[in-house]
Amino acid sequence: MSISDWFKAREARRYTSAKGAPARGADLPDGVWVTCDSCKRIVYDGQLAENFRVCPSCGHHFDLTAHQRVELLADPGSFTEFDAGVTSTDPLGFVAAKPYVTSLASARERSGLPEAVVCGRATIGGHPVVLGAMDFRFIGASMGSAVGEKVTRTFEVALAERRAVVLSTASGGARMQEGMLSLMQMAKTSAAARRLAEERLPYLSVLTNPTMGGVTASFAVLADVILAEPGALVGFAGPRVIEQTIKQHLPKGFQTSEFLLEHGMVDEVVPRGQLPARVTLLLDYLVRGGEVA
Amino acid sequence: MKRRHVMDFERPLVELEDKLAELRSLDLAQNPELASEVESLAAQIDVLREETYASLSPWERVQVSRHPDRPKTQDYVAAICTDVIELHGDRTFGDDEAILAALATIDGHRVAVLGHRKGKNTSENIARNFGMVHPEGFRKAMRVMRLAEKFGLPLVTFIDTPGAYPGIEAEERGQAWAIAESLSLLSGLRVPVVAVGIGEGGSGGALAIGFGDRLIMLENAYYSVISPEACASILHKDAGKAAEVASCLSMTATDLVGLGIADEVLPEPAGGAHRAPEEVFGAVRARVATALRELGSVGSDELQERRYARLRAIGVIGSDEG
């Protein structure tokens, strides 16, 4: 047993016995009990679901799938997906370590999604919007041609139908396996976001854990108002890259939502449970120049 | 004497060149036969160089693009521009020397110029952070983009950076925000934008000033979503596999034309741009002037539409029923 495994085992012992839950994390039946990544406590999955997948003990925000995001933000029953058929191909025939086609196939299988972002028409607090949500399980929700295209269409549909845009972001950055085609999606999505802005249609982004690299450095932060979930890792360069460059350890809390708020980069850090109401109120202000309904 | 930078793949060539130089330093007046052999060796070396450079691998091109003697943004500006007025500072935080900004004249066209600026030596490179831009550098670039738009000056940019700087202060001051805002501004700029890839095109930091209505790539310049070293260390957990990964990333000038991202490849002399910089400067001046002339006749609404359509077309997607 390595030292780190020993620490993990000790942590597990310490918390499980106190809660009277099953004894070892590894033996937990799937979908009933979950170990919190942050406080390591064992949480009942049903309780977690009721709490927007936020740990009742420490407030840690678990990752949400794209569909859970949609459910969280859209008015019930209002969401209609579009462009679900826009998917990644392997334009470069990319093989490094493993073929890109294999990564795509296993991402589709694991996530049950055709691509890393889900987009559609919806209402939020009664406001017509185009809502997009990224899913980190799909190759780290990295942006290749298909994600770039779907995000661009999100802005274009909103522009054509005079809707607001709400995007929930999560991403490791540009998708390496599509090379320069991925990098150029940063320019493409930014150009589309600009066109929406020129028509004075509101765009809100919700930065969730983690949002990094080429997605942060393009459409994610071009919103009129930027919200972030507590404790989310958000930035340009990954922490490991920075540590290797500057040969120092990074301070605690670096690149978290709270760090970004302190440095003037986001408007508000909003706990998940309050997000729908917050987004609704922002749309109340920004749609139709703040006319009170 | 300055130490010579020898790239691995050109070592056999360099050894021959050294031999040739040695032979030429001898007094061969008494030995006409040897003198003619020396000249034939010289001719053979030229052929070998042509051959070597005609079939460089992507990784070898990356090495050429990073060659310390390779002409830099400031060399292009000095060689092809007249009446240059350099502009400084982002008006908010500081003056990032990793970005060169200027008003300049190219072949009779009054333009604004932006470029990543590397140094020629260590002290210059420290001041310019090896061409790795901080947020204030992108904000300086944006300030000059707005200036260019306000006064109807076309924008010419030179791309040559390993990437935006990954550091604590850069994150604190919003590196991602600065790049995103620059992309947005550049995409909608109402004046012609001509970008020239002259060396390294490192990811988002390159892209922030690195696209427009034309993209001209020097033969040995690269442009990539990620550095081959970083890609190799993520996918293979081994930065040493950079050469292998470089071939997968579609990052050469020719690749970019094939993907519909760049418009043209500007050939370099055998041995790379640093072997005959004047030749390269002349070619870049001519191509940029041609692009400026062509774009100069396009109205600004039309220009914007075309630029959007150009970006809009980039990407390869499948369309399943769904």
CSV table of N, CA, C and O in Angstrom, one decimal, chain B residues 107-219:
chain,number,residue,atom,x,y,z
B,107,ASP,N,4.6,49.9,-48.2
B,107,ASP,CA,4.3,50.1,-49.6
B,107,ASP,C,3.3,51.1,-49.9
B,107,ASP,O,2.4,50.9,-50.7
B,108,GLY,N,3.3,52.2,-49.2
B,108,GLY,CA,2.4,53.3,-49.4
B,108,GLY,C,1.1,53.2,-48.7
B,108,GLY,O,0.2,54.1,-48.7
B,109,HIS,N,0.9,52.0,-48.0
B,109,HIS,CA,-0.4,51.9,-47.2
B,109,HIS,C,-0.1,52.3,-45.7
B,109,HIS,O,0.8,51.7,-45.1
B,110,ARG,N,-0.9,53.2,-45.2
B,110,ARG,CA,-0.8,53.6,-43.8
B,110,ARG,C,-1.5,52.5,-43.0
B,110,ARG,O,-2.7,52.2,-43.3
B,111,VAL,N,-0.9,51.9,-42.0
B,111,VAL,CA,-1.5,50.8,-41.3
B,111,VAL,C,-1.1,50.9,-39.8
B,111,VAL,O,-0.3,51.6,-39.4
B,112,ALA,N,-1.8,50.1,-39.0
B,112,ALA,CA,-1.4,49.8,-37.6
B,112,ALA,C,-0.8,48.4,-37.6
B,112,ALA,O,-1.3,47.5,-38.4
B,113,VAL,N,0.3,48.2,-36.9
B,113,VAL,CA,1.0,47.0,-36.8
B,113,VAL,C,0.9,46.4,-35.4
B,113,VAL,O,1.1,47.2,-34.4
B,114,LEU,N,0.6,45.1,-35.3
B,114,LEU,CA,0.8,44.4,-34.0
B,114,LEU,C,1.6,43.2,-34.2
B,114,LEU,O,1.5,42.5,-35.3
B,115,GLY,N,2.4,42.8,-33.2
B,115,GLY,CA,3.1,41.6,-33.4
B,115,GLY,C,3.6,41.1,-32.0
B,115,GLY,O,3.8,41.9,-31.1
B,116,HIS,N,3.7,39.8,-31.9
B,116,HIS,CA,4.4,39.3,-30.7
B,116,HIS,C,5.9,39.6,-30.9
B,116,HIS,O,6.4,39.5,-32.0
B,117,ARG,N,6.5,39.9,-29.8
B,117,ARG,CA,7.9,40.3,-29.9
B,117,ARG,C,8.8,39.5,-29.0
B,117,ARG,O,8.8,39.6,-27.8
B,118,LYS,N,9.6,38.7,-29.6
B,118,LYS,CA,10.7,37.9,-28.9
B,118,LYS,C,11.9,38.8,-28.9
B,118,LYS,O,12.0,39.7,-29.7
B,119,GLY,N,12.9,38.4,-28.0
B,119,GLY,CA,14.2,39.1,-28.0
B,119,GLY,C,15.2,38.4,-28.9
B,119,GLY,O,15.0,37.3,-29.3
B,120,LYS,N,16.3,39.1,-29.1
B,120,LYS,CA,17.4,38.6,-29.9
B,120,LYS,C,18.5,37.9,-28.9
B,120,LYS,O,19.3,37.2,-29.4
B,121,ASN,N,18.4,38.3,-27.7
B,121,ASN,CA,19.4,37.8,-26.7
B,121,ASN,C,18.7,37.6,-25.3
B,121,ASN,O,17.5,37.9,-25.2
B,122,THR,N,19.5,37.1,-24.4
B,122,THR,CA,18.8,36.8,-23.1
B,122,THR,C,18.2,38.0,-22.4
B,122,THR,O,17.1,38.0,-21.9
B,123,SER,N,18.9,39.2,-22.4
B,123,SER,CA,18.4,40.3,-21.7
B,123,SER,C,17.1,40.8,-22.4
B,123,SER,O,16.1,41.2,-21.7
B,124,GLU,N,17.1,40.8,-23.7
B,124,GLU,CA,15.9,41.2,-24.4
B,124,GLU,C,14.8,40.2,-24.2
B,124,GLU,O,13.6,40.6,-24.0
B,125,ASN,N,15.1,39.0,-24.2
B,125,ASN,CA,14.1,38.0,-24.0
B,125,ASN,C,13.5,38.0,-22.6
B,125,ASN,O,12.3,37.7,-22.4
B,126,ILE,N,14.3,38.4,-21.6
B,126,ILE,CA,13.8,38.5,-20.2
B,126,ILE,C,12.8,39.7,-20.2
B,126,ILE,O,11.7,39.6,-19.7
B,127,ALA,N,13.2,40.8,-20.8
B,127,ALA,CA,12.3,42.0,-20.9
B,127,ALA,C,11.0,41.7,-21.6
B,127,ALA,O,9.9,42.2,-21.3
B,128,ARG,N,11.1,40.9,-22.6
B,128,ARG,CA,9.9,40.6,-23.5
B,128,ARG,C,9.3,39.2,-23.2
B,128,ARG,O,8.4,38.8,-23.9
B,129,ASN,N,9.8,38.6,-22.1
B,129,ASN,CA,9.2,37.4,-21.6
B,129,ASN,C,9.1,36.3,-22.7
B,129,ASN,O,8.2,35.6,-22.8
B,130,PHE,N,10.2,36.3,-23.5
B,130,PHE,CA,10.3,35.3,-24.6
B,130,PHE,C,9.0,35.3,-25.5
B,130,PHE,O,8.7,34.3,-26.1
B,131,GLY,N,8.5,36.5,-25.6
B,131,GLY,CA,7.3,36.6,-26.5
B,131,GLY,C,6.0,36.1,-26.0
B,131,GLY,O,5.0,35.9,-26.7
B,132,MET,N,6.0,35.8,-24.7
B,132,MET,CA,4.8,35.3,-24.0
B,132,MET,C,4.1,36.4,-23.3
B,132,MET,O,4.6,37.1,-22.4
B,133,VAL,N,2.9,36.7,-23.8
B,133,VAL,CA,2.1,37.9,-23.5
B,133,VAL,C,1.4,37.7,-22.2
B,133,VAL,O,0.8,36.7,-21.9
B,134,HIS,N,1.3,38.8,-21.4
B,134,HIS,CA,0.5,38.9,-20.3
B,134,HIS,C,-0.8,39.6,-20.7
B,134,HIS,O,-0.9,40.2,-21.8
B,135,PRO,N,-1.8,39.6,-19.8
B,135,PRO,CA,-3.1,40.2,-20.2
B,135,PRO,C,-2.9,41.7,-20.6
B,135,PRO,O,-3.6,42.1,-21.6
B,136,GLU,N,-2.0,42.4,-20.0
B,136,GLU,CA,-1.9,43.8,-20.4
B,136,GLU,C,-1.3,44.0,-21.8
B,136,GLU,O,-1.6,45.0,-22.5
B,137,GLY,N,-0.7,42.9,-22.3
B,137,GLY,CA,-0.2,42.9,-23.7
B,137,GLY,C,-1.4,42.8,-24.7
B,137,GLY,O,-1.4,43.5,-25.7
B,138,PHE,N,-2.3,41.9,-24.3
B,138,PHE,CA,-3.5,41.8,-25.2
B,138,PHE,C,-4.3,43.0,-25.1
B,138,PHE,O,-4.9,43.5,-26.1
B,139,ARG,N,-4.4,43.7,-23.9
B,139,ARG,CA,-5.2,44.9,-23.8
B,139,ARG,C,-4.5,46.0,-24.5
B,139,ARG,O,-5.2,46.9,-25.1
B,140,LYS,N,-3.2,46.0,-24.6
B,140,LYS,CA,-2.5,47.0,-25.4
B,140,LYS,C,-2.8,46.8,-26.9
B,140,LYS,O,-3.1,47.7,-27.6
B,141,ALA,N,-2.9,45.5,-27.3
B,141,ALA,CA,-3.2,45.2,-28.7
B,141,ALA,C,-4.6,45.7,-29.0
B,141,ALA,O,-4.9,46.3,-30.1
B,142,MET,N,-5.5,45.5,-28.1
B,142,MET,CA,-6.9,45.9,-28.3
B,142,MET,C,-7.1,47.4,-28.4
B,142,MET,O,-7.8,47.9,-29.2
B,143,ARG,N,-6.3,48.1,-27.6
B,143,ARG,CA,-6.3,49.5,-27.6
B,143,ARG,C,-5.9,50.0,-29.1
B,143,ARG,O,-6.5,50.9,-29.6
B,144,VAL,N,-4.9,49.3,-29.6
B,144,VAL,CA,-4.4,49.7,-30.9
B,144,VAL,C,-5.4,49.3,-32.0
B,144,VAL,O,-5.5,49.9,-33.0
B,145,MET,N,-6.1,48.1,-31.8
B,145,MET,CA,-7.1,47.7,-32.8
B,145,MET,C,-8.2,48.8,-32.8
B,145,MET,O,-8.7,49.2,-33.9
B,146,ARG,N,-8.6,49.3,-31.7
B,146,ARG,CA,-9.7,50.3,-31.6
B,146,ARG,C,-9.2,51.6,-32.3
B,146,ARG,O,-10.0,52.2,-33.0
B,147,LEU,N,-8.0,51.9,-32.1
B,147,LEU,CA,-7.4,53.1,-32.7
B,147,LEU,C,-7.4,52.9,-34.2
B,147,LEU,O,-7.8,53.8,-35.0
B,148,ALA,N,-7.0,51.8,-34.7
B,148,ALA,CA,-6.9,51.5,-36.1
B,148,ALA,C,-8.4,51.6,-36.7
B,148,ALA,O,-8.5,52.2,-37.8
B,149,GLU,N,-9.3,51.1,-36.0
B,149,GLU,CA,-10.7,51.1,-36.5
B,149,GLU,C,-11.2,52.5,-36.6
B,149,GLU,O,-11.8,53.0,-37.5
B,150,LYS,N,-10.9,53.3,-35.5
B,150,LYS,CA,-11.4,54.7,-35.4
B,150,LYS,C,-10.9,55.5,-36.6
B,150,LYS,O,-11.6,56.3,-37.1
B,151,PHE,N,-9.7,55.3,-37.0
B,151,PHE,CA,-9.1,56.1,-38.0
B,151,PHE,C,-9.0,55.4,-39.4
B,151,PHE,O,-8.2,55.9,-40.3
B,152,GLY,N,-9.7,54.3,-39.5
B,152,GLY,CA,-9.7,53.6,-40.8
B,152,GLY,C,-8.4,53.1,-41.3
B,152,GLY,O,-8.1,52.9,-42.5
B,153,LEU,N,-7.5,52.7,-40.3
B,153,LEU,CA,-6.2,52.1,-40.7
B,153,LEU,C,-6.3,50.6,-40.8
B,153,LEU,O,-6.8,50.0,-39.8
B,154,PRO,N,-5.9,50.0,-41.9
B,154,PRO,CA,-5.9,48.5,-41.8
B,154,PRO,C,-4.9,48.0,-40.8
B,154,PRO,O,-4.0,48.7,-40.4
B,155,LEU,N,-5.1,46.8,-40.3
B,155,LEU,CA,-4.3,46.2,-39.3
B,155,LEU,C,-3.4,45.1,-39.9
B,155,LEU,O,-4.0,44.2,-40.6
B,156,VAL,N,-2.1,45.1,-39.6
B,156,VAL,CA,-1.3,44.0,-40.1
B,156,VAL,C,-0.7,43.4,-38.8
B,156,VAL,O,-0.1,44.1,-37.9
B,157,THR,N,-0.8,42.1,-38.6
B,157,THR,CA,-0.2,41.5,-37.4
B,157,THR,C,0.8,40.4,-37.8
B,157,THR,O,0.7,39.7,-38.8
B,158,PHE,N,1.8,40.3,-36.9
B,158,PHE,CA,2.8,39.3,-37.0
B,158,PHE,C,2.7,38.3,-35.9
B,158,PHE,O,2.7,38.7,-34.7
B,159,ILE,N,2.6,37.0,-36.2
B,159,ILE,CA,2.4,36.0,-35.2
B,159,ILE,C,3.7,35.3,-34.9
B,159,ILE,O,4.3,34.7,-35.7
B,160,ASP,N,4.1,35.4,-33.6
B,160,ASP,CA,5.4,34.7,-33.2
B,160,ASP,C,5.5,34.5,-31.7
B,160,ASP,O,6.2,35.3,-31.0
B,161,THR,N,4.7,33.6,-31.1
B,161,THR,CA,4.8,33.4,-29.7
B,161,THR,C,4.7,31.9,-29.3
B,161,THR,O,3.9,31.2,-30.0
B,162,PRO,N,5.4,31.5,-28.3
B,162,PRO,CA,5.2,30.1,-27.8
B,162,PRO,C,3.8,30.0,-27.2
B,162,PRO,O,3.3,28.9,-27.0
B,163,GLY,N,3.2,31.1,-26.8
B,163,GLY,CA,1.8,31.0,-26.1
B,163,GLY,C,1.7,32.2,-25.2
B,163,GLY,O,2.7,32.9,-24.8
B,164,ALA,N,0.5,32.4,-24.7
B,164,ALA,CA,0.2,33.4,-23.7
B,164,ALA,C,0.9,32.9,-22.4
B,164,ALA,O,1.0,31.7,-22.1
B,165,TYR,N,1.4,33.8,-21.5
B,165,TYR,CA,2.1,33.4,-20.4
B,165,TYR,C,1.3,32.7,-19.3
B,165,TYR,O,0.3,33.2,-18.9
B,166,PRO,N,1.7,31.5,-18.9
B,166,PRO,CA,1.0,30.8,-17.9
B,166,PRO,C,1.6,31.1,-16.5
B,166,PRO,O,2.5,30.4,-16.0
B,167,GLY,N,1.1,32.2,-15.9
B,167,GLY,CA,1.7,32.5,-14.6
B,167,GLY,C,0.6,33.0,-13.6
B,167,GLY,O,-0.5,33.2,-14.0
B,168,ILE,N,1.0,33.2,-12.3
B,168,ILE,CA,0.1,33.6,-11.3
B,168,ILE,C,-0.5,35.0,-11.6
B,168,ILE,O,-1.7,35.2,-11.6
B,169,GLU,N,0.3,36.0,-11.9
B,169,GLU,CA,-0.2,37.3,-12.2
B,169,GLU,C,-1.0,37.4,-13.4
B,169,GLU,O,-2.0,38.1,-13.5
B,170,ALA,N,-0.6,36.6,-14.4
B,170,ALA,CA,-1.4,36.6,-15.7
B,170,ALA,C,-2.8,36.1,-15.4
B,170,ALA,O,-3.8,36.6,-15.9
B,171,GLU,N,-3.0,35.1,-14.5
B,171,GLU,CA,-4.3,34.6,-14.2
B,171,GLU,C,-5.0,35.6,-13.3
B,171,GLU,O,-6.2,35.9,-13.5
B,172,GLU,N,-4.3,36.3,-12.4
B,172,GLU,CA,-5.0,37.3,-11.5
B,172,GLU,C,-5.5,38.4,-12.3
B,172,GLU,O,-6.5,39.0,-12.0
B,173,ARG,N,-4.8,38.8,-13.4
B,173,ARG,CA,-5.3,39.9,-14.2
B,173,ARG,C,-6.1,39.5,-15.4
B,173,ARG,O,-6.4,40.3,-16.3
B,174,GLY,N,-6.6,38.2,-15.4
B,174,GLY,CA,-7.6,37.8,-16.4
B,174,GLY,C,-7.0,37.5,-17.7
B,174,GLY,O,-7.5,38.0,-18.7
B,175,GLN,N,-6.1,36.6,-17.8
B,175,GLN,CA,-5.5,36.2,-19.1
B,175,GLN,C,-6.6,35.7,-20.1
B,175,GLN,O,-6.6,36.1,-21.2
B,176,ALA,N,-7.5,34.8,-19.6
B,176,ALA,CA,-8.5,34.3,-20.5
B,176,ALA,C,-9.4,35.4,-20.9
B,176,ALA,O,-9.9,35.5,-22.1
B,177,TRP,N,-9.7,36.3,-20.0
B,177,TRP,CA,-10.6,37.4,-20.3
B,177,TRP,C,-10.0,38.3,-21.4
B,177,TRP,O,-10.7,38.7,-22.4
B,178,ALA,N,-8.7,38.6,-21.3
B,178,ALA,CA,-8.0,39.5,-22.2
B,178,ALA,C,-8.0,38.8,-23.6
B,178,ALA,O,-8.2,39.5,-24.6
B,179,ILE,N,-7.8,37.5,-23.7
B,179,ILE,CA,-7.7,36.8,-25.0
B,179,ILE,C,-9.1,36.8,-25.6
B,179,ILE,O,-9.3,37.1,-26.8
B,180,ALA,N,-10.1,36.4,-24.8
B,180,ALA,CA,-11.5,36.4,-25.3
B,180,ALA,C,-11.9,37.7,-25.9
B,180,ALA,O,-12.5,37.8,-27.0
B,181,GLU,N,-11.6,38.8,-25.1
B,181,GLU,CA,-12.1,40.1,-25.6
B,181,GLU,C,-11.3,40.5,-26.9
B,181,GLU,O,-11.9,41.1,-27.7
B,182,SER,N,-10.1,40.1,-27.0
B,182,SER,CA,-9.3,40.4,-28.2
B,182,SER,C,-9.9,39.6,-29.4
B,182,SER,O,-10.0,40.2,-30.5
B,183,LEU,N,-10.3,38.4,-29.2
B,183,LEU,CA,-10.9,37.6,-30.3
B,183,LEU,C,-12.2,38.3,-30.7
B,183,LEU,O,-12.4,38.4,-31.9
B,184,SER,N,-13.0,38.7,-29.8
B,184,SER,CA,-14.2,39.3,-30.1
B,184,SER,C,-14.0,40.6,-30.9
B,184,SER,O,-14.6,40.8,-31.9
B,185,LEU,N,-13.1,41.4,-30.4
B,185,LEU,CA,-12.9,42.7,-31.0
B,185,LEU,C,-12.3,42.5,-32.5
B,185,LEU,O,-12.8,43.1,-33.4
B,186,LEU,N,-11.4,41.6,-32.6
B,186,LEU,CA,-10.7,41.4,-33.9
B,186,LEU,C,-11.7,40.8,-34.9
B,186,LEU,O,-11.7,41.2,-36.1
B,187,SER,N,-12.7,40.0,-34.4
B,187,SER,CA,-13.6,39.4,-35.3
B,187,SER,C,-14.6,40.4,-35.9
B,187,SER,O,-15.1,40.2,-37.0
B,188,GLY,N,-14.8,41.5,-35.2
B,188,GLY,CA,-15.7,42.5,-35.7
B,188,GLY,C,-15.1,43.8,-36.2
B,188,GLY,O,-15.8,44.8,-36.4
B,189,LEU,N,-13.8,43.8,-36.2
B,189,LEU,CA,-13.1,45.1,-36.6
B,189,LEU,C,-13.5,45.5,-38.0
B,189,LEU,O,-13.5,44.7,-38.9
B,190,ARG,N,-13.8,46.8,-38.1
B,190,ARG,CA,-14.3,47.3,-39.4
B,190,ARG,C,-13.3,47.8,-40.4
B,190,ARG,O,-13.5,48.6,-41.3
B,191,VAL,N,-12.0,47.3,-40.2
B,191,VAL,CA,-11.0,47.6,-41.1
B,191,VAL,C,-10.3,46.3,-41.5
B,191,VAL,O,-10.4,45.3,-40.8
B,192,PRO,N,-9.6,46.3,-42.7
B,192,PRO,CA,-9.0,45.0,-43.1
B,192,PRO,C,-7.9,44.6,-42.1
B,192,PRO,O,-7.2,45.4,-41.5
B,193,VAL,N,-7.9,43.2,-41.9
B,193,VAL,CA,-6.9,42.6,-41.0
B,193,VAL,C,-6.1,41.6,-41.8
B,193,VAL,O,-6.7,40.6,-42.3
B,194,VAL,N,-4.8,41.8,-41.9
B,194,VAL,CA,-3.9,40.8,-42.5
B,194,VAL,C,-2.9,40.3,-41.5
B,194,VAL,O,-2.2,41.0,-40.8
B,195,ALA,N,-3.0,38.9,-41.3
B,195,ALA,CA,-2.1,38.3,-40.3
B,195,ALA,C,-1.1,37.5,-41.0
B,195,ALA,O,-1.3,36.9,-42.1
B,196,VAL,N,0.2,37.6,-40.5
B,196,VAL,CA,1.3,36.8,-41.1
B,196,VAL,C,1.9,35.9,-40.0
B,196,VAL,O,2.4,36.4,-39.0
B,197,GLY,N,1.9,34.6,-40.2
B,197,GLY,CA,2.6,33.7,-39.3
B,197,GLY,C,4.1,33.7,-39.7
B,197,GLY,O,4.4,33.2,-40.7
B,198,ILE,N,4.9,34.2,-38.8
B,198,ILE,CA,6.3,34.3,-39.1
B,198,ILE,C,7.2,33.3,-38.4
B,198,ILE,O,8.3,33.1,-38.7
B,199,GLY,N,6.6,32.7,-37.3
B,199,GLY,CA,7.4,31.8,-36.5
B,199,GLY,C,6.5,30.9,-35.7
B,199,GLY,O,5.9,30.0,-36.3
B,200,GLU,N,6.4,31.1,-34.4
B,200,GLU,CA,5.6,30.2,-33.6
B,200,GLU,C,4.2,30.8,-33.5
B,200,GLU,O,4.0,31.9,-33.2
B,201,GLY,N,3.2,29.9,-33.6
B,201,GLY,CA,1.8,30.2,-33.4
B,201,GLY,C,1.3,29.4,-32.3
B,201,GLY,O,0.7,28.4,-32.5
B,202,GLY,N,1.6,29.8,-31.1
B,202,GLY,CA,1.3,29.1,-29.9
B,202,GLY,C,-0.1,29.4,-29.3
B,202,GLY,O,-0.3,30.3,-28.6
B,203,SER,N,-1.1,28.6,-29.8
B,203,SER,CA,-2.4,28.5,-29.1
B,203,SER,C,-3.1,29.9,-29.0
B,203,SER,O,-3.0,30.7,-29.9
B,204,GLY,N,-3.9,30.0,-27.9
B,204,GLY,CA,-4.7,31.2,-27.7
B,204,GLY,C,-3.9,32.5,-27.7
B,204,GLY,O,-4.5,33.5,-28.2
B,205,GLY,N,-2.7,32.5,-27.3
B,205,GLY,CA,-1.9,33.7,-27.3
B,205,GLY,C,-1.6,34.2,-28.6
B,205,GLY,O,-1.3,35.4,-28.9
B,206,ALA,N,-1.5,33.2,-29.6
B,206,ALA,CA,-1.2,33.6,-31.0
B,206,ALA,C,-2.5,34.0,-31.6
B,206,ALA,O,-2.6,35.1,-32.3
B,207,LEU,N,-3.6,33.3,-31.3
B,207,LEU,CA,-4.9,33.6,-32.0
B,207,LEU,C,-5.4,35.0,-31.6
B,207,LEU,O,-6.1,35.6,-32.4
B,208,ALA,N,-5.1,35.4,-30.4
B,208,ALA,CA,-5.6,36.7,-30.0
B,208,ALA,C,-5.4,37.9,-30.9
B,208,ALA,O,-6.1,38.8,-31.0
B,209,ILE,N,-4.2,37.8,-31.7
B,209,ILE,CA,-4.0,38.8,-32.7
B,209,ILE,C,-3.7,38.1,-34.0
B,209,ILE,O,-3.2,38.7,-35.0
B,210,GLY,N,-4.1,36.8,-34.1
B,210,GLY,CA,-3.7,36.0,-35.2
B,210,GLY,C,-4.7,35.5,-36.2
B,210,GLY,O,-4.5,34.4,-36.8
B,211,PHE,N,-5.7,36.2,-36.5
B,211,PHE,CA,-6.6,35.8,-37.6
B,211,PHE,C,-7.2,37.1,-38.2
B,211,PHE,O,-7.1,38.2,-37.6
B,212,GLY,N,-7.8,37.0,-39.3
B,212,GLY,CA,-8.4,38.2,-39.9
B,212,GLY,C,-9.0,37.9,-41.3
B,212,GLY,O,-9.5,36.8,-41.5
B,213,ASP,N,-8.8,38.8,-42.2
B,213,ASP,CA,-9.3,38.6,-43.6
B,213,ASP,C,-8.3,37.8,-44.4
B,213,ASP,O,-8.7,37.3,-45.5
B,214,ARG,N,-7.0,37.8,-44.1
B,214,ARG,CA,-6.0,37.0,-44.7
B,214,ARG,C,-5.1,36.4,-43.7
B,214,ARG,O,-4.8,37.1,-42.7
B,215,LEU,N,-4.7,35.2,-43.9
B,215,LEU,CA,-3.6,34.6,-43.1
B,215,LEU,C,-2.6,34.1,-44.0
B,215,LEU,O,-2.8,33.1,-44.8
B,216,ILE,N,-1.4,34.7,-43.9
B,216,ILE,CA,-0.3,34.3,-44.8
B,216,ILE,C,0.7,33.6,-43.8
B,216,ILE,O,1.1,34.1,-42.8
B,217,MET,N,1.1,32.3,-44.2
B,217,MET,CA,2.0,31.6,-43.3
B,217,MET,C,3.4,31.4,-44.0
B,217,MET,O,3.4,30.9,-45.2
B,218,LEU,N,4.4,31.7,-43.3
B,218,LEU,CA,5.8,31.4,-43.8
B,218,LEU,C,5.9,29.8,-43.8
B,218,LEU,O,5.3,29.2,-42.9
B,219,GLU,N,6.7,29.3,-44.7
B,219,GLU,CA,6.8,27.9,-44.9
B,219,GLU,C,7.1,27.1,-43.6
B,219,GLU,O,6.6,26.1,-43.4
